Coordinates of C-alpha atoms in Angstrom, one line a residue:
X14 CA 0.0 0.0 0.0
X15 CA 1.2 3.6 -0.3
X16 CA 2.1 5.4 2.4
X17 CA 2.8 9.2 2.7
X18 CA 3.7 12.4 5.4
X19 CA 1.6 15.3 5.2
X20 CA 3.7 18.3 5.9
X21 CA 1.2 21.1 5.2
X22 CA 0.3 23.1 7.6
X23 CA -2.7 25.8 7.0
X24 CA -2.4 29.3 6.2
X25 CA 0.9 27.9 4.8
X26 CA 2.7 30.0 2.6
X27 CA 5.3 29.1 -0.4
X28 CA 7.5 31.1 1.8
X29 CA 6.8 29.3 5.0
X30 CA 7.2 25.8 3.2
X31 CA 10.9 27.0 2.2
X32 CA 12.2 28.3 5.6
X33 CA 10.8 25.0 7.0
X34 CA 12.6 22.7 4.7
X35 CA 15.6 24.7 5.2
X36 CA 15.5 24.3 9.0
X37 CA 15.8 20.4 9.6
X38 CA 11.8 19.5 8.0
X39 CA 14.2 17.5 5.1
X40 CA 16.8 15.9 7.2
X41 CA 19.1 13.8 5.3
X42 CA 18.0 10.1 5.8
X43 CA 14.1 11.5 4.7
X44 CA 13.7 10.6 1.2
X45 CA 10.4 10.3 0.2
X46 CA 9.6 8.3 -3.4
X47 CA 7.6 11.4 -4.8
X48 CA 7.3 14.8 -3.1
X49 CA 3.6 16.1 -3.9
X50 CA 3.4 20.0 -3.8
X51 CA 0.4 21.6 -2.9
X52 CA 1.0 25.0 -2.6
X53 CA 0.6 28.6 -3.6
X54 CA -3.1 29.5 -3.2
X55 CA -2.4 31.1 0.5
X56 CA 0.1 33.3 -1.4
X57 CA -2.8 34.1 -4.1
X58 CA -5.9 34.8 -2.3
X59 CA -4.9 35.3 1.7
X60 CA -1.9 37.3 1.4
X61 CA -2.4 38.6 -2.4
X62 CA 0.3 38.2 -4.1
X63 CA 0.5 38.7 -8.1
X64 CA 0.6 35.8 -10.3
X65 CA 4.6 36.0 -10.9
X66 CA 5.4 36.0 -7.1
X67 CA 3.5 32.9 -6.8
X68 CA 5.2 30.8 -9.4
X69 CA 8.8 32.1 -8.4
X70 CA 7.9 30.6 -4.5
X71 CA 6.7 27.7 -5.8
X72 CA 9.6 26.9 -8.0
X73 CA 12.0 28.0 -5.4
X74 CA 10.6 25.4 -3.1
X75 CA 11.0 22.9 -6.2
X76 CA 14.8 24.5 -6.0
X77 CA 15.5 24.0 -2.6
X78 CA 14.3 20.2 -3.1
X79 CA 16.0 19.4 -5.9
X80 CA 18.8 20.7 -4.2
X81 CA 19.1 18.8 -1.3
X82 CA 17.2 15.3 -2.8
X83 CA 18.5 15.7 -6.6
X84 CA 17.1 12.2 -7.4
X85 CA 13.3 12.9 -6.1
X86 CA 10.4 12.7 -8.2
X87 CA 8.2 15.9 -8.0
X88 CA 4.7 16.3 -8.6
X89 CA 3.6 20.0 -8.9
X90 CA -0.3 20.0 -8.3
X91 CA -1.9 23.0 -9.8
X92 CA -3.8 25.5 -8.5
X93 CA -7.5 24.5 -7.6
X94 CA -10.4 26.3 -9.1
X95 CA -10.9 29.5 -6.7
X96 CA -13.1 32.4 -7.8
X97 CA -12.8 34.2 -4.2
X98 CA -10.2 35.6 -1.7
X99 CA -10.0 34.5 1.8
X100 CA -9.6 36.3 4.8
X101 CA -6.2 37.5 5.1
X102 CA -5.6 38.0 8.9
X103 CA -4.2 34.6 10.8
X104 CA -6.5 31.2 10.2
X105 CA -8.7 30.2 12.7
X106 CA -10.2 26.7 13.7
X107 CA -13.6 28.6 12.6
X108 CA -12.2 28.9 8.7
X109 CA -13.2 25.3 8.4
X110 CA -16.6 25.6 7.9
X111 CA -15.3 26.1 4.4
X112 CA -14.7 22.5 4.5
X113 CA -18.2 21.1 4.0
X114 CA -19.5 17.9 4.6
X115 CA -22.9 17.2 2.6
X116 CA -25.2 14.4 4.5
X117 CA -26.5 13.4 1.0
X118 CA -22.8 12.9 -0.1
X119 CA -21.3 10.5 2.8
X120 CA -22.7 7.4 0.9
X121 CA -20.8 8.3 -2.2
X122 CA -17.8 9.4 -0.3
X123 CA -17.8 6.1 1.2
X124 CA -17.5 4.1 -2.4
X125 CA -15.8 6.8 -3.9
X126 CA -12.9 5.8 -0.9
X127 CA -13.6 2.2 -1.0
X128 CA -12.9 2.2 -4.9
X129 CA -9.5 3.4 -4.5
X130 CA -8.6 1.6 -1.8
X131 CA -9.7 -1.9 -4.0
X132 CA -8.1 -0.7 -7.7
X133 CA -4.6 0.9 -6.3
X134 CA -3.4 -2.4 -5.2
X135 CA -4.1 -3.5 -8.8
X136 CA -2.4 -0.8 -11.0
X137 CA -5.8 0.0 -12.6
X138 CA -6.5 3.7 -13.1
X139 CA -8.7 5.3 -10.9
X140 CA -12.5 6.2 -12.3
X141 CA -12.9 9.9 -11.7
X142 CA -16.2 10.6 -9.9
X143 CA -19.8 7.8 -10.6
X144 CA -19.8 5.3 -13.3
X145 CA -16.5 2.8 -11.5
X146 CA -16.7 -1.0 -11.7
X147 CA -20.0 -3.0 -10.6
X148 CA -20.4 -4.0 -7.1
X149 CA -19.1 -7.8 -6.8
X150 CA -22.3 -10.0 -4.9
X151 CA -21.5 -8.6 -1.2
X152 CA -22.3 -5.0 -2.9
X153 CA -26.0 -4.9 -1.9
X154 CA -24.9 -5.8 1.8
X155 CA -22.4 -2.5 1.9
X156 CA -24.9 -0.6 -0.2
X157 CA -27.4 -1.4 3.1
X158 CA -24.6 -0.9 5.8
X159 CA -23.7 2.4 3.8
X160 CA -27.5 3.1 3.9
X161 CA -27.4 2.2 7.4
X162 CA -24.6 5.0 8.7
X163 CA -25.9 7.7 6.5
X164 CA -29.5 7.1 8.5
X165 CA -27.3 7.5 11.9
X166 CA -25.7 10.4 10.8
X167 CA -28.9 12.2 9.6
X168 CA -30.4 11.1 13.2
X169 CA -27.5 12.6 14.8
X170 CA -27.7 16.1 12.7
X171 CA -31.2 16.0 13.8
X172 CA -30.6 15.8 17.2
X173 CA -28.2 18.8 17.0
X174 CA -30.1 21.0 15.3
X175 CA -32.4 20.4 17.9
X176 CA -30.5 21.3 20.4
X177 CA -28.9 24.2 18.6
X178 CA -32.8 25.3 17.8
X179 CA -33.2 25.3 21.7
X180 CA -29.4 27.0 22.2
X181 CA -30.6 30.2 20.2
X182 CA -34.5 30.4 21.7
X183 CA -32.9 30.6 25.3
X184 CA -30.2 33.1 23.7
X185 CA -32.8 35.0 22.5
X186 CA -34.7 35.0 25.7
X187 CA -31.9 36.6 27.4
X188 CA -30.7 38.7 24.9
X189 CA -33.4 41.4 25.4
X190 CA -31.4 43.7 27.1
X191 CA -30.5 46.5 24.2
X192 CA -27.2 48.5 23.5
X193 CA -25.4 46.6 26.1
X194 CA -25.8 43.4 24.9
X195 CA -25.7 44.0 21.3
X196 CA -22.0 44.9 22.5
X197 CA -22.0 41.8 24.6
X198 CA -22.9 40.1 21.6
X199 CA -19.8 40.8 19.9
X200 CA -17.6 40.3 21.9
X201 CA -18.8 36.8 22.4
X202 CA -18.7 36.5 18.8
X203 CA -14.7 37.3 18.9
X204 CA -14.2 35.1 21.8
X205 CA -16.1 32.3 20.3
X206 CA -14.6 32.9 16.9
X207 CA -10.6 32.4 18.5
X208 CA -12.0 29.4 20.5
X209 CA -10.1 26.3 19.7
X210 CA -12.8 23.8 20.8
X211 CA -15.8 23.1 22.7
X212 CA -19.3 24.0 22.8
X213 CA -17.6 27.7 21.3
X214 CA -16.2 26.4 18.6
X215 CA -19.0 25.1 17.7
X216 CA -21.2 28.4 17.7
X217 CA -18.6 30.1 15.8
X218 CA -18.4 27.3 13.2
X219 CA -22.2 27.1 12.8
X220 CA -22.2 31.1 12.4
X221 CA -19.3 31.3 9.6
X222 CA -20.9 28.4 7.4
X223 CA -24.2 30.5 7.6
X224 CA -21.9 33.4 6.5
X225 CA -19.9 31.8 4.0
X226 CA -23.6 30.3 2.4
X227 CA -25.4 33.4 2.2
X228 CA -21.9 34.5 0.3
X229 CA -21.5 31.8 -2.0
X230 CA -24.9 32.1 -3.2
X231 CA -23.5 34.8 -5.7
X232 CA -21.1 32.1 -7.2
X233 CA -23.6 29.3 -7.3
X234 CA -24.1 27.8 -11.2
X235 CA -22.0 31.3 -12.9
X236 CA -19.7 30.7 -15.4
X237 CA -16.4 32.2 -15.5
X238 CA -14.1 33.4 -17.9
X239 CA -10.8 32.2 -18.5
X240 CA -9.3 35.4 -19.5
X241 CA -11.6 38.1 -17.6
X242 CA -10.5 41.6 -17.6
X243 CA -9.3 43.5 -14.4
X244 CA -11.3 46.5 -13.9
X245 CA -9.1 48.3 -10.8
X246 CA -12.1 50.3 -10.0
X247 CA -15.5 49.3 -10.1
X248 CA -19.0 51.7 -9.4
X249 CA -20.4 51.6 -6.0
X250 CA -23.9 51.0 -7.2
X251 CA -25.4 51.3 -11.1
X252 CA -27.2 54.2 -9.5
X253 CA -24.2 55.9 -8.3
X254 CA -21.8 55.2 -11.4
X255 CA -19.5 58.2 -10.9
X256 CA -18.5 57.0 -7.2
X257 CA -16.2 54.0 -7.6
X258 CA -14.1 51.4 -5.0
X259 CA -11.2 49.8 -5.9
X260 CA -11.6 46.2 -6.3
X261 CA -8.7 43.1 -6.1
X262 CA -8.0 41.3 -9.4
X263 CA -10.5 38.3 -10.0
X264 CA -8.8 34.9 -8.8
X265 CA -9.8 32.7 -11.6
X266 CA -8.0 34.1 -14.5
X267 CA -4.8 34.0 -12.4
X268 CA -4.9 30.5 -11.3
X269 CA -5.5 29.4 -14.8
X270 CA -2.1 32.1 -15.6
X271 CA -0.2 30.3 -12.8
X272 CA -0.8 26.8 -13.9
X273 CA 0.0 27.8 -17.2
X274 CA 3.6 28.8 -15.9
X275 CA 4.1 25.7 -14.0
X276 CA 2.9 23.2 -16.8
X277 CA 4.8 24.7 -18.9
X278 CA 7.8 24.6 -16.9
X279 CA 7.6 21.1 -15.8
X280 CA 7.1 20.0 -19.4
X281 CA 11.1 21.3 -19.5
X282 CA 12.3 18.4 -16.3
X283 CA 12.1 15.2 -16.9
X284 CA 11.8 14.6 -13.0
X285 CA 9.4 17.5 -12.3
X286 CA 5.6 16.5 -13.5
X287 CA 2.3 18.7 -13.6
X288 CA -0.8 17.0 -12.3
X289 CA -3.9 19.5 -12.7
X290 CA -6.5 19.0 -11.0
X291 CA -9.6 21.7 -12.7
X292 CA -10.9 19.1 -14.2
X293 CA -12.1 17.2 -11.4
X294 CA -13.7 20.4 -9.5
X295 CA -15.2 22.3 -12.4
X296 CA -16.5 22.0 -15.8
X297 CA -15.5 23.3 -19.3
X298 CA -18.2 25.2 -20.8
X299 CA -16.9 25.8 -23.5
X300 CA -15.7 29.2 -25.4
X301 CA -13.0 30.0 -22.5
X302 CA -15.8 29.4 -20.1
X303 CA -15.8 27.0 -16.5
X304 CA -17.7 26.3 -13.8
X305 CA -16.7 25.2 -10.3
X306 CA -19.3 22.1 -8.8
X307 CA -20.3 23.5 -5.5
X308 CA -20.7 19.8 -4.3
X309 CA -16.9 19.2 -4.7
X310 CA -15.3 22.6 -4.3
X311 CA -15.8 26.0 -2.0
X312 CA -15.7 29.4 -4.2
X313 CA -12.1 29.8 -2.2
X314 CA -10.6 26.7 -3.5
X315 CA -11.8 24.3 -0.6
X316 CA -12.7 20.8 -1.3
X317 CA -15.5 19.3 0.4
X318 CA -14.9 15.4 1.6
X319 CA -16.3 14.1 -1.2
X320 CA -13.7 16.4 -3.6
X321 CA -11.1 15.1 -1.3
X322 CA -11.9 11.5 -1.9
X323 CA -12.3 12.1 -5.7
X324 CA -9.3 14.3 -5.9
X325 CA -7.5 11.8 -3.6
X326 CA -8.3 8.6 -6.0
X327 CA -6.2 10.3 -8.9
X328 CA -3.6 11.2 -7.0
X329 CA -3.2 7.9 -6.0
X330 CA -3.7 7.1 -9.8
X331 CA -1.5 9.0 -10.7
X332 CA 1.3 8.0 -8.0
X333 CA 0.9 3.9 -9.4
X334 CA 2.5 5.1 -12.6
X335 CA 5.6 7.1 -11.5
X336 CA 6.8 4.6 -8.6

């Protein structure tokens, strides 16, 4: 079976990732089969760099390996699709609500894993997404077990939005109190929002995926172009047209710009390989046109579980034929 080390950390920058391998994170007697980079959409939508600063850190990190491991493989995983910037102060436990988890989905994540884990062994390819091999006879038994665990887990989000439900009609009871506890309010939201666990974590996990839904909605089934133009200031209203705000560059053109640097460059090594991964989280529309599936991606570049386990399956695809 395969077997690998994560070494990301979030909020990771190309920048970070370098001073960490150059302080003892690549000691000698580490040599890894394939090194699989994942990096450079902190530097592109939290900390805003330009399109040219992101591929130089990347390739600097390819440097720095090559340097020290000049016999490793490299895989360079493009950018994923993103069509938003993230929030560019320090990450917070609360920043994974962007992670979602679909109820609907956890029977397809479950076969979408258990696929991979009985073709890798086997050297097949991986199937992207539905329409793998047919179930051999025990399928309808794991079909009702699968079946079976989705029902517990939809009793279970039942329960809790119960209790949540009863959580916010006794915080509403008490929060009748006006200008002080809107302040109040507030500052429990901060406090709840650099909480780390518990029942506060929770709150401020429920509140951002709220937030980051009511957001998304703008993003939901649009198509976006490959080679949009940047507008630097934009009106403040079509009613106001002569007062304009300055706006950030839009995100999707420039990841498809980046990953057009690095394929390009690793078509030069013969060690250094480009896996891209946009066609897993969005579709080609044709005429310079994609669209992101909300199901697999966030609008920031965030896979939900079920993108994981599909992205995860061509990796490991992809991994059978290098080693």
């Amino acid at each position: 079976p395969l077997e690998g080390v994560a070494l990301g950390i979030a909020g990771d920058t190309t920048a970070n990732v370098l001073w960490r391998l150059q302080h003892d994170e690549m000691p000698y007697d580490f040599n890894p089969k394939v090194w699989w980079l994942v990096l450079g959409m902190n530097d592109l939508t939290r900390m805003q760099c330009s399109e040219e600063i992101v591929v130089l850190g990347i390739l600097r990190v390819v440097e720095e390996i090559r340097l020290r491991k000049p016999d490793a493989k490299i895989v360079i995983n493009g950018l994923l699709p993103m069509v938003n910037y993230q929030r560019n102060d320090q990450p917070k436990m609360a920043d994974f609500a962007d992670f979602r988890r679909d109820a609907k989905n956890s029977m397809r994540e479950s076969m979408e894993v258990d696929r991979l884990r009985k073709f890798y062994g086997k050297g097949h390819r991986v199937p992207m997404g539905p329409g793998g091999p047919k179930e051999r006879k025990n399928g309808g038994r794991k079909l009702r077990s699968l079946k079976k665990k989705q029902k517990n887990q939809e009793e279970e989000k039942n329960k809790n939005k119960k209790e949540r439900k009863q959580e916010k009609k006794n915080e509403k009871l008490s929060d009748v109190r006006g200008k002080q506890d809107k302040r109040h309010g507030r500052g429990r939201n901060k406090e709840e929002d650099d909480a780390a666990e518990g029942p506060a974590l929770a709150k401020a996990l429920e509140r951002r995926k709220k937030m980051l839904e009511h957001m998304d909605k703008r993003f939901k089934n649009k198509k976006f172009r490959d080679d949009e133009k940047y507008h630097p200031k934009k009106p403040l209203s079509p009613l106001l047209p002569v007062i304009r705000k300055h706006v950030l560059p839009p995100v999707w053109p420039s990841v498809h710009l980046i990953n057009d640097k690095l394929k390009e460059f690793c078509s030069k090594h013969e060690s250094i390989t480009f896996f891209d991964a946009t066609g897993i989280f969005a579709s080609n529309e044709g005429g310079g046109k994609h669209q992101m599936n909300s199901d697999l991606i966030s609008p920031r570049g965030h896979p939900s579980e079920l993108g994981f386990a599909i992205w995860e399956g061509q990796i490991v695809g992809r991994l059978h034929k290098l080693i």
